[in-house]
PDB file of C-alpha atoms and ligand atoms in Angstrom:
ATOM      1  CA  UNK A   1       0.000   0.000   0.000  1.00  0.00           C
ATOM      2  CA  UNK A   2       1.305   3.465  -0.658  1.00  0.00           C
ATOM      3  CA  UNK A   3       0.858   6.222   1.706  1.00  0.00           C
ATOM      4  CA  UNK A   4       0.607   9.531   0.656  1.00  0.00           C
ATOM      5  CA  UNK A   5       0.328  13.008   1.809  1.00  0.00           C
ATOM      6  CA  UNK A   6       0.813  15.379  -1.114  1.00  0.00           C
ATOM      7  CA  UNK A   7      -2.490  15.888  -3.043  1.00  0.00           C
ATOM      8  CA  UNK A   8      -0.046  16.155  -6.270  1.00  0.00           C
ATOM      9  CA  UNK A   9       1.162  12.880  -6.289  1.00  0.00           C
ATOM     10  CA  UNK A  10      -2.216  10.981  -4.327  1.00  0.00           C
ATOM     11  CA  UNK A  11      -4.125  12.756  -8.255  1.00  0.00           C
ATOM     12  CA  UNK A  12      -1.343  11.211 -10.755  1.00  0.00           C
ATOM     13  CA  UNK A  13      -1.122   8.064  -8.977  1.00  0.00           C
ATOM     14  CA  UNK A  14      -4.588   7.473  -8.707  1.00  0.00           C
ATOM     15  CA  UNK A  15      -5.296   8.814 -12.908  1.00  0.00           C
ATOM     16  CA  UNK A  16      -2.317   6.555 -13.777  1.00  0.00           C
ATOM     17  CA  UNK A  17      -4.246   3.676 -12.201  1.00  0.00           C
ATOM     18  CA  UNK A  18      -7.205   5.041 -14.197  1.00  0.00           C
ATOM     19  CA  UNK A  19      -5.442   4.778 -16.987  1.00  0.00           C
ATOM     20  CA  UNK A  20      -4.403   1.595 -16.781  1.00  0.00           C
ATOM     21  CA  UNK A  21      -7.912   0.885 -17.140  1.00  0.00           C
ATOM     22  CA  UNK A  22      -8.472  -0.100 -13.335  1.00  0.00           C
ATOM     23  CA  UNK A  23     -11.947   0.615 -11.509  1.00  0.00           C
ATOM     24  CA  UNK A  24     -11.176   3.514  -9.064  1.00  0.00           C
ATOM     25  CA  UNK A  25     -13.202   3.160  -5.777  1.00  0.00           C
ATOM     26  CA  UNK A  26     -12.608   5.817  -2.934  1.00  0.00           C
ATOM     27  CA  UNK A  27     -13.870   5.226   0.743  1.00  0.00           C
ATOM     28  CA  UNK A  28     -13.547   8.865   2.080  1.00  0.00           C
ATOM     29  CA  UNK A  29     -12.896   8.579   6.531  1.00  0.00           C
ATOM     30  CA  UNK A  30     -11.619  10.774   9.040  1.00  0.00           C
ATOM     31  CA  UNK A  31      -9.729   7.418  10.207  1.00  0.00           C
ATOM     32  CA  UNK A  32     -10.347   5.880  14.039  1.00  0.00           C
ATOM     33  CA  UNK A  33     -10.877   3.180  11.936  1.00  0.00           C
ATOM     34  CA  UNK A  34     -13.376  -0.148  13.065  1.00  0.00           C
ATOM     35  CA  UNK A  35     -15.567  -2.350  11.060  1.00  0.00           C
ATOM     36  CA  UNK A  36     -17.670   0.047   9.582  1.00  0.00           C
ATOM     37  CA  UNK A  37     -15.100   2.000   7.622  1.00  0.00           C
ATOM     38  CA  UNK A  38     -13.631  -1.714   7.171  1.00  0.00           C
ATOM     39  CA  UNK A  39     -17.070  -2.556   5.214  1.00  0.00           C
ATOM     40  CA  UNK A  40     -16.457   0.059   3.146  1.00  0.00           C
ATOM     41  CA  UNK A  41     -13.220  -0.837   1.936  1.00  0.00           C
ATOM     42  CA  UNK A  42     -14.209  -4.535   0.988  1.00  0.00           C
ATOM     43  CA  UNK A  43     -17.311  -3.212  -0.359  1.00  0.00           C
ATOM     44  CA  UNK A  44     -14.402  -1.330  -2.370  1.00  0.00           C
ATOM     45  CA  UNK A  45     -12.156  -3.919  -3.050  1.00  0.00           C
ATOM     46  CA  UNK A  46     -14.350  -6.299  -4.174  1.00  0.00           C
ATOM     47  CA  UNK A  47     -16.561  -3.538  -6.649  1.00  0.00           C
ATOM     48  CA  UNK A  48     -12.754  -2.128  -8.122  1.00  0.00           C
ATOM     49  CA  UNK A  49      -9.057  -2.711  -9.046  1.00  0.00           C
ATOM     50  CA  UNK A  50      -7.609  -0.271  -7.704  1.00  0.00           C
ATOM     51  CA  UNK A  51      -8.373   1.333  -3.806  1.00  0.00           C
ATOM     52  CA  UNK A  52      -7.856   4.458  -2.006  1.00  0.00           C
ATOM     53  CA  UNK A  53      -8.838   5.447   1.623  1.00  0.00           C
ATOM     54  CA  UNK A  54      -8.554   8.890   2.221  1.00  0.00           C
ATOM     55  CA  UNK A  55      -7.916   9.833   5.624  1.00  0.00           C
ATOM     56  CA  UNK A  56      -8.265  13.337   6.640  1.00  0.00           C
ATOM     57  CA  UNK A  57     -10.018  14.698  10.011  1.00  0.00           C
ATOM     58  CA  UNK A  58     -11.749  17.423   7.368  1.00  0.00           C
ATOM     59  CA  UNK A  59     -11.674  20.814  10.114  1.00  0.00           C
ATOM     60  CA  UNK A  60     -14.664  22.644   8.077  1.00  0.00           C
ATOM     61  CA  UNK A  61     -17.126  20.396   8.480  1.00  0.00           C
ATOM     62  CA  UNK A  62     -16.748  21.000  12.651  1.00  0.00           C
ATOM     63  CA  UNK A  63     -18.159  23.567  14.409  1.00  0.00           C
ATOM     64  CA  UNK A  64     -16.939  25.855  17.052  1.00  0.00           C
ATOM     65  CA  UNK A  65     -17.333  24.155  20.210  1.00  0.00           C
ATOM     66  CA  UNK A  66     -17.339  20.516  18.190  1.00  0.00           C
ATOM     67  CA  UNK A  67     -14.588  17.717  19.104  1.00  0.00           C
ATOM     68  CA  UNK A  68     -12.328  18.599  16.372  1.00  0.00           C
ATOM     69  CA  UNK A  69      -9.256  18.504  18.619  1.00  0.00           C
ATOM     70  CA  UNK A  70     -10.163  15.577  20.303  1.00  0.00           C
ATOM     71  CA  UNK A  71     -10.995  13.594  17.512  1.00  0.00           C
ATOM     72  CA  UNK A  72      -9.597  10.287  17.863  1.00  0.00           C
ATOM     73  CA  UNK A  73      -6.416   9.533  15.497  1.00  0.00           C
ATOM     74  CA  UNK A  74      -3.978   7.018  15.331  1.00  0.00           C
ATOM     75  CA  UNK A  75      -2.718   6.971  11.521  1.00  0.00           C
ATOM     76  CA  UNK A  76      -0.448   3.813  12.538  1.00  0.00           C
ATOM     77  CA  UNK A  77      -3.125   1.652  13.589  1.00  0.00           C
ATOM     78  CA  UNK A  78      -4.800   3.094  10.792  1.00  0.00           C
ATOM     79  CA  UNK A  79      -2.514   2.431   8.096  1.00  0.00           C
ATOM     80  CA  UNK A  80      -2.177  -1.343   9.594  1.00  0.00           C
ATOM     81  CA  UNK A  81      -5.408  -1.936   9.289  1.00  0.00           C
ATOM     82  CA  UNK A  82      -6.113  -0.963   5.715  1.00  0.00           C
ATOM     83  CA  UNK A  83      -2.653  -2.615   4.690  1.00  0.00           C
ATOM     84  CA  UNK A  84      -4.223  -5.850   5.710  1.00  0.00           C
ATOM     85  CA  UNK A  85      -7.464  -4.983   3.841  1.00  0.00           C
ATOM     86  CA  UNK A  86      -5.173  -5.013   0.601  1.00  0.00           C
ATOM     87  CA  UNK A  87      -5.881  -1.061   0.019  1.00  0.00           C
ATOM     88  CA  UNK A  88      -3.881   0.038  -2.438  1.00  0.00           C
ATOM     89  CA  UNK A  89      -3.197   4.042  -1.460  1.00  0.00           C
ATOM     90  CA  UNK A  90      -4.129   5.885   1.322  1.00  0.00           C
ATOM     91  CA  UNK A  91      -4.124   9.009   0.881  1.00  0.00           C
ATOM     92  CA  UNK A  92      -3.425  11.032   4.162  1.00  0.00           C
ATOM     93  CA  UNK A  93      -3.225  14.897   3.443  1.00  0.00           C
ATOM     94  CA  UNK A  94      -2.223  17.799   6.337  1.00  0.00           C
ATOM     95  CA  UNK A  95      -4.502  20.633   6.436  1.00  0.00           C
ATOM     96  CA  UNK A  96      -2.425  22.774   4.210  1.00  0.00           C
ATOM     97  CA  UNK A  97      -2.459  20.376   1.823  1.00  0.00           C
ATOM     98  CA  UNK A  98      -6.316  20.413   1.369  1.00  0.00           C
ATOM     99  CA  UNK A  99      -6.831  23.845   2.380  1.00  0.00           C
ATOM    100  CA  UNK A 100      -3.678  25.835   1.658  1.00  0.00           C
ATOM    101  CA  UNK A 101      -3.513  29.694   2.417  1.00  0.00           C
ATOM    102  CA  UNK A 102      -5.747  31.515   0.745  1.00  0.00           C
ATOM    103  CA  UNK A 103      -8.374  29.240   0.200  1.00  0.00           C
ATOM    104  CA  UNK A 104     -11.872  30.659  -0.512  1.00  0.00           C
ATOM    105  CA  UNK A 105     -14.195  28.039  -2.347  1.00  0.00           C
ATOM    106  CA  UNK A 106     -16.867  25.788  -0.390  1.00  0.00           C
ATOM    107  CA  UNK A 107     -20.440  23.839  -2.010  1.00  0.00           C
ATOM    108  CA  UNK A 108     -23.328  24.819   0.226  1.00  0.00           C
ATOM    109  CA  UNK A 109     -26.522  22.974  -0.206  1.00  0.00           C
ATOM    110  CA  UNK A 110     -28.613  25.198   0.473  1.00  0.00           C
ATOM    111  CA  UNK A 111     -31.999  23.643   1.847  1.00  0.00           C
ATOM    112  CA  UNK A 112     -30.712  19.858   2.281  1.00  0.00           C
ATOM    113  CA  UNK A 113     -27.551  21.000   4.140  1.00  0.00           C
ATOM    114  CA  UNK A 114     -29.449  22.318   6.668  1.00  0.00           C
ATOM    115  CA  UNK A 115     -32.094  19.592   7.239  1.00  0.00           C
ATOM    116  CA  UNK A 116     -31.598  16.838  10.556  1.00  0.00           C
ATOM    117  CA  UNK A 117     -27.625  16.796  11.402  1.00  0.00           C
ATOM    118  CA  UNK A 118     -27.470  20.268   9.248  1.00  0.00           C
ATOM    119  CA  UNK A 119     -29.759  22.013  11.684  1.00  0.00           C
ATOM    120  CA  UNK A 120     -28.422  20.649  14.775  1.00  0.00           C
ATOM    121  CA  UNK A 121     -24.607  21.402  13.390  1.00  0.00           C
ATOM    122  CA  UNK A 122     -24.748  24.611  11.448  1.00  0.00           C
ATOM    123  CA  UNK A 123     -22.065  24.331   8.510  1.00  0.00           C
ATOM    124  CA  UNK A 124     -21.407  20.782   8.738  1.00  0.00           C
ATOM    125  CA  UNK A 125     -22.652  19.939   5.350  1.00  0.00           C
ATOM    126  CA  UNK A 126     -20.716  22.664   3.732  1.00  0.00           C
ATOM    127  CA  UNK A 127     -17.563  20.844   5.180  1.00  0.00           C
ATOM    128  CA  UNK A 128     -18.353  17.554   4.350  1.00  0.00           C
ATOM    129  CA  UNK A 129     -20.077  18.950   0.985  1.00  0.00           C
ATOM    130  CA  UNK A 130     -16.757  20.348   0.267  1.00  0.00           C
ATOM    131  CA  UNK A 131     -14.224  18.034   1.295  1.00  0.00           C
ATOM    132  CA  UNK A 132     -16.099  15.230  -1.041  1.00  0.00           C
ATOM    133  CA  UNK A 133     -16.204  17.246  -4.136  1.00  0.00           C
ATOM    134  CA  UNK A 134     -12.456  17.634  -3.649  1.00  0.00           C
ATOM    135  CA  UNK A 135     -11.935  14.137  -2.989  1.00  0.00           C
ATOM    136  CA  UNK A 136     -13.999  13.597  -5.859  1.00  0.00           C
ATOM    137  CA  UNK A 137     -11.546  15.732  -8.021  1.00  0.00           C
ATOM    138  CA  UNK A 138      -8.289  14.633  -6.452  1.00  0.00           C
ATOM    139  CA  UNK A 139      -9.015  10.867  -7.174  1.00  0.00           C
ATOM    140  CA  UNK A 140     -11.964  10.370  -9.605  1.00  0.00           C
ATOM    141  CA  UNK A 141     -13.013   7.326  -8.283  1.00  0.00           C
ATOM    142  CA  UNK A 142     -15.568   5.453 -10.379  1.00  0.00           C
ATOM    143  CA  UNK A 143     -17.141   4.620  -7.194  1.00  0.00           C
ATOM    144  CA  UNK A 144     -17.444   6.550  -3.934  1.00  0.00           C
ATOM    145  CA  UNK A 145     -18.405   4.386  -0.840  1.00  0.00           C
ATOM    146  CA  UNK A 146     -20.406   5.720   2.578  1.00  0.00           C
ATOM    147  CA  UNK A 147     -21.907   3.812   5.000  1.00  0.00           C
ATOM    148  CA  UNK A 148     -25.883   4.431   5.940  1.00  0.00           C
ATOM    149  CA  UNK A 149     -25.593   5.412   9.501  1.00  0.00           C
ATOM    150  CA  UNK A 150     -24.545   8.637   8.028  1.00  0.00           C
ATOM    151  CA  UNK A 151     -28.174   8.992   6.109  1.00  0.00           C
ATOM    152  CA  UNK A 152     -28.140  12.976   6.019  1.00  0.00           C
ATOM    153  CA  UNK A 153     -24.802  12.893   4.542  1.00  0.00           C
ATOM    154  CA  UNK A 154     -25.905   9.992   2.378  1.00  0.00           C
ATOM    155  CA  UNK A 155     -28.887  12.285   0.880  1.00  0.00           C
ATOM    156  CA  UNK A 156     -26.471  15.509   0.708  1.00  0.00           C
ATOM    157  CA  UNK A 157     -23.625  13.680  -1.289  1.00  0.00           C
ATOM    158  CA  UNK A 158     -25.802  12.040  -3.979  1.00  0.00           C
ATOM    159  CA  UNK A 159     -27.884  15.469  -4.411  1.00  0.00           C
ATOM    160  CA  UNK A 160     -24.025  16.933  -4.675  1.00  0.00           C
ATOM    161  CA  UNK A 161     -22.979  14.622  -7.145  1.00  0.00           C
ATOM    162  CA  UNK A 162     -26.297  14.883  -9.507  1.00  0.00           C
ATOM    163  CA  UNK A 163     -26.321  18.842  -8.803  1.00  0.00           C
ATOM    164  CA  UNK A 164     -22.346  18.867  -9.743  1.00  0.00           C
ATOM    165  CA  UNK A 165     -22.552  16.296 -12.235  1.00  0.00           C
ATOM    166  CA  UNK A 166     -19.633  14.200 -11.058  1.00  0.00           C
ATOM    167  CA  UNK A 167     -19.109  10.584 -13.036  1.00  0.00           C
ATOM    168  CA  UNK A 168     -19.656   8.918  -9.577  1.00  0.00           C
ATOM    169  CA  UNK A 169     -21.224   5.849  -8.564  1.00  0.00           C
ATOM    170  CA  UNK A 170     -22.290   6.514  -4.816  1.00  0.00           C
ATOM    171  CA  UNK A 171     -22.487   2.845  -3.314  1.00  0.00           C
ATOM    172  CA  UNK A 172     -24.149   3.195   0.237  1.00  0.00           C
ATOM    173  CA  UNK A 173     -23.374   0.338   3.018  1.00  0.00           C
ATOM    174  CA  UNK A 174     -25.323  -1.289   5.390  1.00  0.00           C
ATOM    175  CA  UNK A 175     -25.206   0.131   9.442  1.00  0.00           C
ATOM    176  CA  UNK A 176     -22.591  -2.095  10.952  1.00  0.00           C
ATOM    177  CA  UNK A 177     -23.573  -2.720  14.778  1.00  0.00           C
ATOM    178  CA  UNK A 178     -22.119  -3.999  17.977  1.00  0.00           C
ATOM    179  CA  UNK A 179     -23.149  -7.616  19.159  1.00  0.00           C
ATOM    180  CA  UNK A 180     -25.709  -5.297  21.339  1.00  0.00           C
ATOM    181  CA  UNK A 181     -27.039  -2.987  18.538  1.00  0.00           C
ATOM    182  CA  UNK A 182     -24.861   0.057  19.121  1.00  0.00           C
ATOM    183  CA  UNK A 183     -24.127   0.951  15.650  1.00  0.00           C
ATOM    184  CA  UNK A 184     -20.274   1.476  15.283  1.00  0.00           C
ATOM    185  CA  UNK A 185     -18.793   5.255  15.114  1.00  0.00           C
ATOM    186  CA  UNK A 186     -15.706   6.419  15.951  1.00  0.00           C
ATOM    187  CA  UNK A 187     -17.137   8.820  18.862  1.00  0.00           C
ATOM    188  CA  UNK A 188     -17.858   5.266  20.702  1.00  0.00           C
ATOM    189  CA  UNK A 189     -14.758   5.875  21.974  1.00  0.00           C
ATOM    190  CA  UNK A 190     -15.908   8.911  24.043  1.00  0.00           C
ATOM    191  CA  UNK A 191     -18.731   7.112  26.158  1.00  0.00           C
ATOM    192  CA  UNK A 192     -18.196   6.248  29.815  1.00  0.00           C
ATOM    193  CA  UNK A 193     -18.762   2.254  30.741  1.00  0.00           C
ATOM    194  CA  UNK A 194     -22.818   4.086  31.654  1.00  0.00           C
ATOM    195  CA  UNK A 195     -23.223   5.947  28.482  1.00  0.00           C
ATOM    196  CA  UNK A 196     -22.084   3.058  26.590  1.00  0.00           C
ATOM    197  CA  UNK A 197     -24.664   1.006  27.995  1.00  0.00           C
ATOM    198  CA  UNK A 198     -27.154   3.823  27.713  1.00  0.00           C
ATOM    199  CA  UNK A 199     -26.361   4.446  24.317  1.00  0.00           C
ATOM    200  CA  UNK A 200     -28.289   1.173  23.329  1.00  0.00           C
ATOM    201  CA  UNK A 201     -31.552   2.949  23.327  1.00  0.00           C
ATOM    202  CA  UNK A 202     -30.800   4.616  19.978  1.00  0.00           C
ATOM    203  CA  UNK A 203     -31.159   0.837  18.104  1.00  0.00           C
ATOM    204  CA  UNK A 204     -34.056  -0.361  20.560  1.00  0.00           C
ATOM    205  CA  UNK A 205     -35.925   2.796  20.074  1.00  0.00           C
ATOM    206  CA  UNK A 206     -35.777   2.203  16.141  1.00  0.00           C
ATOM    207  CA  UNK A 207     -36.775  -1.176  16.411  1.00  0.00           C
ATOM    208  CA  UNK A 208     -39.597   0.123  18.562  1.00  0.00           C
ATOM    209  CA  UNK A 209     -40.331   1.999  15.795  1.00  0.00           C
ATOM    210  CA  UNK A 210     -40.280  -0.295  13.006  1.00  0.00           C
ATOM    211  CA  UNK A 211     -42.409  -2.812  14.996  1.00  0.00           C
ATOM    212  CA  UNK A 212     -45.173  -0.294  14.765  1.00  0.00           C
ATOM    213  CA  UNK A 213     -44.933  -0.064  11.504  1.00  0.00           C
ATOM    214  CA  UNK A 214     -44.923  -3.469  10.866  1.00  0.00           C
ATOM    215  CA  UNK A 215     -47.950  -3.842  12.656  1.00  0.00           C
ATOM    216  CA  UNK A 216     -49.534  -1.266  10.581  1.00  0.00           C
ATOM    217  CA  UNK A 217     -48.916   2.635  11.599  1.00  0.00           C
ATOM    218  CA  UNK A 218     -48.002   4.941   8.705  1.00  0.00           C
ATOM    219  CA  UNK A 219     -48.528   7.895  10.241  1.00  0.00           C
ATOM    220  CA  UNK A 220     -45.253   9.805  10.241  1.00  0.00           C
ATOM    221  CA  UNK A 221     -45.698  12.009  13.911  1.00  0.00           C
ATOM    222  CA  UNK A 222     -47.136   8.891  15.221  1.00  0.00           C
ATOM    223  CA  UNK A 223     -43.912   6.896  15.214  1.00  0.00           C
ATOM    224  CA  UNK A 224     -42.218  10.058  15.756  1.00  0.00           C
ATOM    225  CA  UNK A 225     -43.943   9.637  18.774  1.00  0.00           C
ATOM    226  CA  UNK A 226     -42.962   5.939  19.265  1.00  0.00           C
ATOM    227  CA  UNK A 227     -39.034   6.801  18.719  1.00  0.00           C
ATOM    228  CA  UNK A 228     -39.781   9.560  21.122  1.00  0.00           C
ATOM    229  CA  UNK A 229     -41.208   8.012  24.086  1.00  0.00           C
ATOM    230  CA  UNK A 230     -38.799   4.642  23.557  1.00  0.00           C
ATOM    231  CA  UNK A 231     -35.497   7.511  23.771  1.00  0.00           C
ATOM    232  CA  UNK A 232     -37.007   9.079  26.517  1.00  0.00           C
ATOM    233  CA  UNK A 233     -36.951   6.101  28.927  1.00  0.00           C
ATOM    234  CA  UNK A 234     -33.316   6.568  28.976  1.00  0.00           C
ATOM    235  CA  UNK A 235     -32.328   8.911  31.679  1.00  0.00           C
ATOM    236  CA  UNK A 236     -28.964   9.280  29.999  1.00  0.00           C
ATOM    237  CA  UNK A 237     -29.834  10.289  26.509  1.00  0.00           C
ATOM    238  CA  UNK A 238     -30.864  13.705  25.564  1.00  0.00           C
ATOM    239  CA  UNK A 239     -32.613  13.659  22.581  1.00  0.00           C
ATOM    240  CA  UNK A 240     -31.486  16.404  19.497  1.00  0.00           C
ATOM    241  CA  UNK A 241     -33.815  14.879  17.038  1.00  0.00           C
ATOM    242  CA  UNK A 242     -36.231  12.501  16.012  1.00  0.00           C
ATOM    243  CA  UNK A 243     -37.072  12.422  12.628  1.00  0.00           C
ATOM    244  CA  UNK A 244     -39.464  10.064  10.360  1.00  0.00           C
ATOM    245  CA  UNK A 245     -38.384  12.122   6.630  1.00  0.00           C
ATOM    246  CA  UNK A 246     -38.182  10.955   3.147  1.00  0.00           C
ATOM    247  CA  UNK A 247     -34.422   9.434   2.820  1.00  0.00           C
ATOM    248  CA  UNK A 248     -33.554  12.001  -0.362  1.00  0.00           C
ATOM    249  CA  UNK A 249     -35.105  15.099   0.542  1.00  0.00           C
ATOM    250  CA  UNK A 250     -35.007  14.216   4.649  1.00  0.00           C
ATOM    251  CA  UNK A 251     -38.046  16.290   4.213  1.00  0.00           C
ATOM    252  CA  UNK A 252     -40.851  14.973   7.418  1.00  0.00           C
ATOM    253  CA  UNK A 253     -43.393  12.507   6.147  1.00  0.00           C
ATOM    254  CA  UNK A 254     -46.708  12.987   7.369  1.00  0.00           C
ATOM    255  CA  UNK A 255     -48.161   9.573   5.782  1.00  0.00           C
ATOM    256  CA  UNK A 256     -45.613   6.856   5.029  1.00  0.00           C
ATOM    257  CA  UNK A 257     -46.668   5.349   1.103  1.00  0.00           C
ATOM    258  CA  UNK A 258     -43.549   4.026  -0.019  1.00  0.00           C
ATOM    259  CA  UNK A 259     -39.807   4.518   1.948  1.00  0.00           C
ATOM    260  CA  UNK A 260     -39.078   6.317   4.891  1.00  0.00           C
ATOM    261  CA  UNK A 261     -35.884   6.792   7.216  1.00  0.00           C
ATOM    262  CA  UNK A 262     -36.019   6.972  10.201  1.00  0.00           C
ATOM    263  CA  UNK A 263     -33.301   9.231  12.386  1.00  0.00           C
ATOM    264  CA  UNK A 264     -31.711   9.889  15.730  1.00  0.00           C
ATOM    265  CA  UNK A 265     -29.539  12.176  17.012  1.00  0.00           C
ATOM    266  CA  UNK A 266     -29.279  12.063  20.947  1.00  0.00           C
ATOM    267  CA  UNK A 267     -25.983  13.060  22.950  1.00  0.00           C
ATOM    268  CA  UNK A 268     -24.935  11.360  26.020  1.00  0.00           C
ATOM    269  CA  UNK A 269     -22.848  13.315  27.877  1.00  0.00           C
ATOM    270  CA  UNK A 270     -20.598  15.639  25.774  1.00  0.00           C
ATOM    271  CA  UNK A 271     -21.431  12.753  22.836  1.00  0.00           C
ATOM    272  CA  UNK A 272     -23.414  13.312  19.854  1.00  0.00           C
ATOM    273  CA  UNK A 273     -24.412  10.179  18.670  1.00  0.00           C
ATOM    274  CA  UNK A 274     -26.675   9.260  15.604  1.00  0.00           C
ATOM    275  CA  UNK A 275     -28.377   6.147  14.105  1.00  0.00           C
ATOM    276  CA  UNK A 276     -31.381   5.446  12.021  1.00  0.00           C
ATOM    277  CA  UNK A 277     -33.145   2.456  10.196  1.00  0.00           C
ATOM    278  CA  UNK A 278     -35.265   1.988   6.661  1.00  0.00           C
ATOM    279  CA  UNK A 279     -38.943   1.613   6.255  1.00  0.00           C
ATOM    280  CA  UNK A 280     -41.016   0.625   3.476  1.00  0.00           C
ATOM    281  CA  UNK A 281     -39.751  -0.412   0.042  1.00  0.00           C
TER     282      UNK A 281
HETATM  283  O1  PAF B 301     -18.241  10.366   7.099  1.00  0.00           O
HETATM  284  C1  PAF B 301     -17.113  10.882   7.332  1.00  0.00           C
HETATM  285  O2  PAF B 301     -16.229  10.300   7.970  1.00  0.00           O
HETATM  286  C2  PAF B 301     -16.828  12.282   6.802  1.00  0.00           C
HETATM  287  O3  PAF B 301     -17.951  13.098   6.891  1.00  0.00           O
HETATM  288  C3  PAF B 301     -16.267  12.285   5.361  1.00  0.00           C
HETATM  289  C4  PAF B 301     -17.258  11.742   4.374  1.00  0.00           C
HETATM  290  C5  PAF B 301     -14.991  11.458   5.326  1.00  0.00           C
HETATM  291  C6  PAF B 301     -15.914  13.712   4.947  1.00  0.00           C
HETATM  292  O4  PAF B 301     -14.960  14.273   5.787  1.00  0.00           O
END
């Protein structure tokens, strides 16, 4: 696997793989690595020919006040584990190397970016926005993977890449989830032995949710109501949203007819965590 930090040389290795005629597939991360970004990269490496993992703690898409400079890194353990995954750059830029002095141009979506984690995080979209269409530029993957716990940012990059027009397949992955539900994120690492336990509520409350629709509700406040009152028995959690929305325009659905996501966003402690689950077909 090669490492590399210079955009420069991360763009012609990656277009002389392209090329070559090799399938480029990027999995974009902040690193902190577990088996979610893992999924991604198989996903990856079984979909293309030729891999790169960008790894970049992106500083725009934080707010003040966010945990930007406690963000959990640890390249080496990092760089190990996507070695092993048979990765075949990762591409590991310093700030100045993706936003040099001087730099003045960001993508705002302007209604979508500020829908669910957009309202709660003013600006976040515009970083991630951002960061991706450079990503997009620097590499030019053929593919661009992202896992679904991330469903706002799911419905804000593919409205970026059809708004932008960029030759990208976006290939969404399945939640990957503790043995007891907690879906995997890197700000696990924050929670105390009791938020950790309390942080299980996020998964039952969904399921709470999707067992009343399975026995029938399609009223959109209604299990808004469900997710609600299931969050609330947890004395730990404090809720930031609950959200029953269509999953491209994250828009709330007052009648469920066809598909319908279902979000969270609670924080335990000084931890912001987020989850959400499918309905419908
Ligand atoms: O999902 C993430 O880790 C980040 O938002 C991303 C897509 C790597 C952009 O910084």
């Amino acid at each position: 696997m090669m490492v590399l930090s210079s955009t420069a040389r991360a763009q012609a290795r990656a277009l002389e793989a392209r090329s070559a005629g090799a399938a480029i597939g990027l999995v974009p991360t902040m690193g902190a690595l577990h088996e979610g970004h893992l999924s991604l990269v198989r996903a990856a490496r079984r979909d293309t020919q030729f891999v790169v993992v960008s790894l970049f703690v992106n500083p725009t898409q934080f707010g003040p006040g966010e945990d930007l400079d406690r963000y959990p890194h640890d390249l080496e353990q990092d760089r190990r584990k996507l070695e092993a995954e048979g990765v075949d750059l990762l591409y590991a830029p310093p700030v100045e190397e993706v936003y040099p002095s001087g730099y003045q141009t960001y993508v705002e979506l302007e209604e979508l970016g500020r829908r669910l984690d957009g309202a709660s995080r003013p600006g976040h979209f515009r970083g991630v926005a951002t960061v991706v269409a450079k990503l997009f530029n620097i590499v030019q993957p053929h593919r661009a993977y992202f896992g679904q716990k991330d469903a706002a940012q799911v419905a804000v990059i593919r409205r970026l890449v059809t708004d932008l027009n960029f030759p990208v397949e976006i290939v969404v992955c399945p939640i990957v989830r503790e043995a007891d539900g907690v879906a995997m994120s890197s700000r696990n690492a924050y929670l105390s032995a009791d938020q950790r336990r309390a942080a299980t509520v996020l998964y039952r409350s969904l399921e709470a949710t999707r067992s009343r629709y399975s026995s029938g509700e399609r009223s959109g406040p209604a299990l808004v109501e469900v997710l609600r009152q299931s969050l609330a028995s947890e004395p730990l959690a404090r809720i930031d949203y609950c959200a029953v929305v269509t999953p491209d325009t994250l828009l709330p659905l007052t009648m469920i007819r066809s598909r319908a996501l279902v979000a969270v966003a609670a924080w335990f402690g000084q931890t912001r965590l987020i989850d959400n689950t499918l309905l419908g077909d």
